[in-house]
Amino acid sequence: MTFSSEVVEHAATVELLRSIPELDIGESSGCRLAIVIDTDSQRRDREIWTAVQQLPGVVELAVAMVAFDDDGQQNDSQADC
Amino acid sequence: MDSKRRGFLKSAAMAAAGSLVVGGKLPSAVRADQGVGELPVLDGLTWNKAPCRFCGTGCHVQVGVESGRVVAIAGDKAADVNKGLLCVKGYHVGGILYGKDRLTKPLLRKEGKLVEIEWDEAIEIIAKRIFESPNTFAFYGSGQWTIPEGYAAQKFMKGGLGNNHIDPNARLCMASAVTGFLATYGVDEPAGCYQDLDECDVLITWGNNPAEMHPVLFSRVTDRRSRGETVRIIDISTRRTRTSDAATDYLEMQPHGDVAISLGIMHLLIQNGSYDKSFVEKHCNFRGAEAETPTLQGEAISEEEFRNRIAKYTPEYVAELSGVPADKIRMLGELFGNRDIRITSLWCMGMNQHTMGTAINSLVHGVHLLSGHFGRPGDAPTSLTGQPSACGTVREVGTLAHALPGGRVVAKPEHRQQCEEFWNLKSGSINEVPGYHTVKMFEQFTKPTAEGGDITTLFVQVTNPGQTLPNLNALFNSKQGLENKFLIVSEVYPTATTQLADLILPAALWVEKNGMFGNSERRTQQWFKMVEPPGEARDDCWMTIAIAHKLFEMGHEGMKDKNGEFIFSIKDADGREIPIWEFEHYYDTNVDKHLFEEYRLFSTMKHKNLAPYDEYVKARGLRWPVVQQEDGSWRETRFRFSEFDDPFVTKGQEFEFYHSSSNDGRAQIWFHEYAPPPEVPDEDYPMWLCTGRVLEHWHTGTLTRRLSPLNRAMPTAYVEMNSEDAKAANIRQGERVIIESRRGTCELPVWIDGRGRPPRGTVFVPFFDETKLINTCTLEAHDPFSKQPDYKKCAVRVLKKSEAKVPS
């Protein structure tokens, strides 16, 4: 996560992050903070992503790594041979 | 996933995220072996590098494989392109392999129904059709072909069959960039590289939306801003996008306004005397189109003549043509007149999908040359590509209907002769007549044979023309009912194209096979097969070789070289032929390596030198020309034509355009007269239609529509409307409307003032959605040189469903 200024200036937002059970907080440096989201569904993953994006002071989210379940991929295409 | 493994991957993810955070400023240079050690180590989990499968940026990913399955993706910190970052599509790229509806068995249409057949039968059907009528066969590929796949297809068609009807979908996306580079420098592809984004003071996006289409590249610029650097972004566009949101200046132009704007900048540079006289005198000529039968060579004109022609493009006249205020044109003129700053121009489809595509590409190069904003890091005119190997496979291998590998063309006898010698073919094997370009190829395929439609069998690999061709009803859908027309499609999933296919071949995808790509900055990249393809899916390259060998068995002379050997023959160390046409033996050797080593011999002919295959195994790609040093190492080139970096520039020249079309080491500054688009809104069809892409989906969505997170984020195509237009037509947010052009209709939900914000009189529709084919409406009018169609502007009307006469 990248904040608009030093992470320490966004204590309220960091507290909100701590209230999300699927989210772990890692190291911070300057205006950047490492987090990991571990959810049971992609829907929840998306909800958290959207919520975190909208928290006060958050200017950017970048992904460092993603791992997924075997059954995580669904086919939503409506195309047919 | 068991809890131990889950916990492990979670801690690995934290380590990866933490390294980005603590790393602060990302490294400006990286070693090939850097970064891998920081990835999680787990019994049974292996990591290997691959370029991302999506766009032309060429990000590298680390692919985590466990039990024969891709289970994790991480940005590759050792990669200079992305330095560990990925976009939203990139970090989901592993999932593209695992959609539920993967094609796993060859399917033949019999009496209207698709039935499973064996591979041997499929190959025999194709070979027989080609053997019986080799000249009415055409091969259609893409910038998603790997380099060896494209090279094999090219050799099979032009060398083996003596048939030049091979063209890629890249004709639809970057052909005008090619002709722009050729017309200006005499040789294709950008002179600069992504380092220009790190060093420019001003970034101009010409009809380009990198914030969504090339987000990792755009983040190199926005990241600089977040570190406190000043980078002025000027977005010139026909609608507001996410790039406009980040821009310092947004200049809204009318369609084709870019041509007028570039002429206006050049007018000001000349009028104000602020052009770089020294650079122009030493390194440039002036060029204009011939009055009759214009060519890419054009004719020489004097500087005086150039001044005369450009004189009328005053800021006021340009404002009238482009819609951009005169003071903004003056602002651009002043910026380009300032040599103390560095300016990079970026463009992609906006300037390429354009009926004046060659002209506008040449003009923007001309603006940079005239102003001297060229050849220093940060000073560059740079085109981006939309596919992972549009450059590597299409432009360098030359899988276009007129081209041969190594920048050779079929029309020149000496080029054909060189190629025949490289391929050890009999003299005269290669046909001198260029084949059909994409639009013509599909016209000839969908036209009844009795009416002159002389393509009867069409083989499509790694692309989806049933969704991407313009004017789909005329160029694709009209194939229905033509019984002697046979469509073969190699695909990974069902698509709009497979719906009309007579034979479907299941294809291996990405890390299910070996591969090589070439990205937008001349970077050649390599990866190894990591997992098995599902069912009976097989490599596209193998398909081409198997068909060629079947023809060889049938006695087709073209499949033999001068010595009577199979043209794709590969022998083992004992001189025994390896039967690579049998799939069970295809991986007995590294076919990619054999093909690449053969292909790279061509690469020196236009100073696009490639290193041996094994050098690419070690690196995260190398930018050509790659030249061997005295110590035996291989050195890549970041800035072509500049003495400080390009080994082919003569010492003391500072700059040298060593493939100059005027044979004097100079680049050409072109003049092209502004011309309006071929179809403009009128009383019946009063709106402009622009089509394009979105962040979440890649091109036709064949891959990204199988990724639930992306598909949920962007589940449907839509039509962006201006709120005033919607209000005037009594259209509400989310209402389904009919977009209608003179060629077709498309039903879509309305998004008013959504992600993109078109001005009054313009609508925008993305093309990723196979259930809402907007290309039924687009126009097949194309650039006269590049033959690339214009998907960015045609005339439509927006009808409420209750008003529509034609049901969608």
PDB file of C-alpha atoms in Angstrom, chain A residues 1-4 7 21-46 49 53 59-81, chain B residues 1 6 9-10 12-14 16-18 20-22 24-25 40 47 69-75 84-86 91-92 94-95 98-101 103 107 109 114 219 223 494-495 498-499 504 705-709 711-713 770-771:
ATOM      1  CA  MET A   1       0.000   0.000   0.000  1.00  0.00           C
ATOM      2  CA  THR A   2       1.189   3.507  -0.719  1.00  0.00           C
ATOM      3  CA  PHE A   3      -0.127   6.358   1.411  1.00  0.00           C
ATOM      4  CA  SER A   4      -0.163  10.017   0.503  1.00  0.00           C
ATOM      5  CA  VAL A   7       2.506   5.687   7.202  1.00  0.00           C
ATOM      6  CA  PRO A  21      -9.728 -10.274  10.116  1.00  0.00           C
ATOM      7  CA  GLU A  22      -8.420 -11.602   6.798  1.00  0.00           C
ATOM      8  CA  LEU A  23      -5.733  -8.938   6.594  1.00  0.00           C
ATOM      9  CA  ASP A  24      -2.251  -9.069   8.101  1.00  0.00           C
ATOM     10  CA  ILE A  25      -0.021  -6.025   8.403  1.00  0.00           C
ATOM     11  CA  GLY A  26       3.676  -6.261   7.717  1.00  0.00           C
ATOM     12  CA  GLU A  27       6.618  -3.924   7.451  1.00  0.00           C
ATOM     13  CA  SER A  28       6.347  -0.239   6.675  1.00  0.00           C
ATOM     14  CA  SER A  29       8.826   2.193   5.265  1.00  0.00           C
ATOM     15  CA  GLY A  30       8.152   5.822   4.444  1.00  0.00           C
ATOM     16  CA  CYS A  31       4.742   6.007   2.843  1.00  0.00           C
ATOM     17  CA  ARG A  32       4.611   2.262   2.010  1.00  0.00           C
ATOM     18  CA  LEU A  33       3.086  -0.564   4.015  1.00  0.00           C
ATOM     19  CA  ALA A  34       3.106  -4.305   3.303  1.00  0.00           C
ATOM     20  CA  ILE A  35      -0.152  -6.220   3.817  1.00  0.00           C
ATOM     21  CA  VAL A  36      -1.352  -9.726   3.034  1.00  0.00           C
ATOM     22  CA  ILE A  37      -4.965 -10.641   2.376  1.00  0.00           C
ATOM     23  CA  ASP A  38      -5.987 -14.273   2.799  1.00  0.00           C
ATOM     24  CA  THR A  39      -9.631 -15.016   2.063  1.00  0.00           C
ATOM     25  CA  ASP A  40     -11.811 -18.035   1.357  1.00  0.00           C
ATOM     26  CA  SER A  41     -13.540 -16.563  -1.644  1.00  0.00           C
ATOM     27  CA  GLN A  42     -12.651 -14.294  -4.493  1.00  0.00           C
ATOM     28  CA  ARG A  43     -15.726 -12.226  -3.741  1.00  0.00           C
ATOM     29  CA  ARG A  44     -14.397 -11.444  -0.267  1.00  0.00           C
ATOM     30  CA  ASP A  45     -10.981 -10.774  -1.726  1.00  0.00           C
ATOM     31  CA  ARG A  46     -12.522  -8.239  -4.049  1.00  0.00           C
ATOM     32  CA  TRP A  49      -9.426  -4.838  -2.089  1.00  0.00           C
ATOM     33  CA  GLN A  53      -8.438   1.209  -1.832  1.00  0.00           C
ATOM     34  CA  VAL A  59      -3.167   6.406  -2.989  1.00  0.00           C
ATOM     35  CA  GLU A  60      -2.115   3.101  -4.516  1.00  0.00           C
ATOM     36  CA  LEU A  61      -2.189  -0.663  -4.086  1.00  0.00           C
ATOM     37  CA  ALA A  62       0.388  -2.797  -5.866  1.00  0.00           C
ATOM     38  CA  VAL A  63       0.503  -6.585  -5.833  1.00  0.00           C
ATOM     39  CA  ALA A  64       3.752  -8.381  -5.036  1.00  0.00           C
ATOM     40  CA  MET A  65       2.535 -11.970  -5.104  1.00  0.00           C
ATOM     41  CA  VAL A  66      -0.656 -13.962  -5.558  1.00  0.00           C
ATOM     42  CA  ALA A  67      -1.352 -17.619  -4.804  1.00  0.00           C
ATOM     43  CA  PHE A  68      -4.631 -19.347  -5.519  1.00  0.00           C
ATOM     44  CA  ASP A  69      -6.610 -22.495  -4.775  1.00  0.00           C
ATOM     45  CA  ASP A  70      -7.067 -25.300  -7.257  1.00  0.00           C
ATOM     46  CA  ASP A  71     -10.772 -24.604  -7.452  1.00  0.00           C
ATOM     47  CA  GLY A  72     -10.414 -20.855  -7.624  1.00  0.00           C
ATOM     48  CA  GLN A  73     -10.865 -20.402 -11.336  1.00  0.00           C
ATOM     49  CA  GLN A  74     -14.319 -20.317 -12.759  1.00  0.00           C
ATOM     50  CA  ASN A  75     -15.374 -20.071 -16.334  1.00  0.00           C
ATOM     51  CA  ASP A  76     -17.683 -17.168 -16.813  1.00  0.00           C
ATOM     52  CA  SER A  77     -17.531 -17.101 -20.554  1.00  0.00           C
ATOM     53  CA  GLN A  78     -20.735 -17.445 -22.484  1.00  0.00           C
ATOM     54  CA  ALA A  79     -18.995 -18.405 -25.691  1.00  0.00           C
ATOM     55  CA  ASP A  80     -19.813 -21.754 -27.160  1.00  0.00           C
ATOM     56  CA  CYS A  81     -18.312 -23.706 -30.011  1.00  0.00           C
TER      57      CYS A  81
ATOM     58  CA  MET B   1      -5.157 -26.073   0.071  1.00  0.00           C
ATOM     59  CA  ARG B   6      -1.515 -21.965   3.019  1.00  0.00           C
ATOM     60  CA  LEU B   9       2.373 -19.106   0.992  1.00  0.00           C
ATOM     61  CA  LYS B  10       0.966 -16.399   3.226  1.00  0.00           C
ATOM     62  CA  ALA B  12       5.928 -15.880   1.373  1.00  0.00           C
ATOM     63  CA  ALA B  13       3.476 -13.235   0.194  1.00  0.00           C
ATOM     64  CA  MET B  14       4.340 -11.109   3.213  1.00  0.00           C
ATOM     65  CA  ALA B  16       7.423 -10.430  -1.184  1.00  0.00           C
ATOM     66  CA  ALA B  17       5.302  -7.425  -0.192  1.00  0.00           C
ATOM     67  CA  GLY B  18       7.780  -6.479   2.509  1.00  0.00           C
ATOM     68  CA  LEU B  20       8.857  -4.030  -2.151  1.00  0.00           C
ATOM     69  CA  VAL B  21       8.147  -1.776   0.803  1.00  0.00           C
ATOM     70  CA  VAL B  22      11.594  -1.841   2.340  1.00  0.00           C
ATOM     71  CA  GLY B  24      12.020   1.782  -1.466  1.00  0.00           C
ATOM     72  CA  LYS B  25      13.277   3.015  -4.785  1.00  0.00           C
ATOM     73  CA  PRO B  40       9.402 -19.090  -1.191  1.00  0.00           C
ATOM     74  CA  TRP B  47       9.811 -21.312  -9.653  1.00  0.00           C
ATOM     75  CA  ARG B  69       0.067 -27.179 -11.857  1.00  0.00           C
ATOM     76  CA  VAL B  70       0.705 -23.425 -11.749  1.00  0.00           C
ATOM     77  CA  VAL B  71      -0.160 -22.405  -8.195  1.00  0.00           C
ATOM     78  CA  ALA B  72       1.445 -18.990  -7.735  1.00  0.00           C
ATOM     79  CA  ILE B  73       2.555 -15.948  -9.656  1.00  0.00           C
ATOM     80  CA  ALA B  74       4.979 -13.298  -8.440  1.00  0.00           C
ATOM     81  CA  GLY B  75       6.385 -10.242 -10.121  1.00  0.00           C
ATOM     82  CA  GLY B  84       8.835  -6.989  -9.488  1.00  0.00           C
ATOM     83  CA  LEU B  85       5.561  -5.196 -10.205  1.00  0.00           C
ATOM     84  CA  LEU B  86       2.607  -6.566 -12.132  1.00  0.00           C
ATOM     85  CA  TYR B  91      -0.859 -11.315 -11.231  1.00  0.00           C
ATOM     86  CA  HIS B  92      -3.759 -13.483 -12.350  1.00  0.00           C
ATOM     87  CA  GLY B  94      -1.550 -18.271 -14.063  1.00  0.00           C
ATOM     88  CA  GLY B  95      -5.295 -18.788 -13.990  1.00  0.00           C
ATOM     89  CA  TYR B  98      -7.472 -23.389 -15.891  1.00  0.00           C
ATOM     90  CA  GLY B  99     -10.777 -22.207 -17.304  1.00  0.00           C
ATOM     91  CA  LYS B 100     -13.340 -24.993 -17.169  1.00  0.00           C
ATOM     92  CA  ASP B 101     -13.985 -25.017 -20.898  1.00  0.00           C
ATOM     93  CA  LEU B 103     -10.478 -27.298 -25.569  1.00  0.00           C
ATOM     94  CA  LEU B 107     -13.308 -31.263 -33.160  1.00  0.00           C
ATOM     95  CA  ARG B 109     -17.942 -30.161 -37.792  1.00  0.00           C
ATOM     96  CA  LEU B 114     -18.815 -30.747 -33.727  1.00  0.00           C
ATOM     97  CA  SER B 219       3.526   3.434 -13.124  1.00  0.00           C
ATOM     98  CA  ASP B 223       6.166   6.421  -9.355  1.00  0.00           C
ATOM     99  CA  PRO B 494     -14.320 -21.608 -27.457  1.00  0.00           C
ATOM    100  CA  THR B 495     -14.502 -18.167 -29.076  1.00  0.00           C
ATOM    101  CA  THR B 498     -14.623 -21.255 -33.240  1.00  0.00           C
ATOM    102  CA  GLN B 499     -18.371 -20.770 -33.636  1.00  0.00           C
ATOM    103  CA  ILE B 504     -11.008 -26.911 -34.119  1.00  0.00           C
ATOM    104  CA  ARG B 705     -13.003 -13.718 -19.174  1.00  0.00           C
ATOM    105  CA  ARG B 706     -11.988 -17.046 -17.614  1.00  0.00           C
ATOM    106  CA  LEU B 707     -10.512 -15.265 -14.586  1.00  0.00           C
ATOM    107  CA  SER B 708     -13.319 -14.704 -12.129  1.00  0.00           C
ATOM    108  CA  PRO B 709     -11.814 -11.747 -10.257  1.00  0.00           C
ATOM    109  CA  ASN B 711     -14.587 -10.884 -15.020  1.00  0.00           C
ATOM    110  CA  ARG B 712     -16.491  -9.912 -11.907  1.00  0.00           C
ATOM    111  CA  ALA B 713     -14.775  -6.566 -11.857  1.00  0.00           C
ATOM    112  CA  GLU B 770     -17.912 -11.896 -26.992  1.00  0.00           C
ATOM    113  CA  THR B 771     -21.621 -11.493 -26.224  1.00  0.00           C
TER     114      THR B 771
END
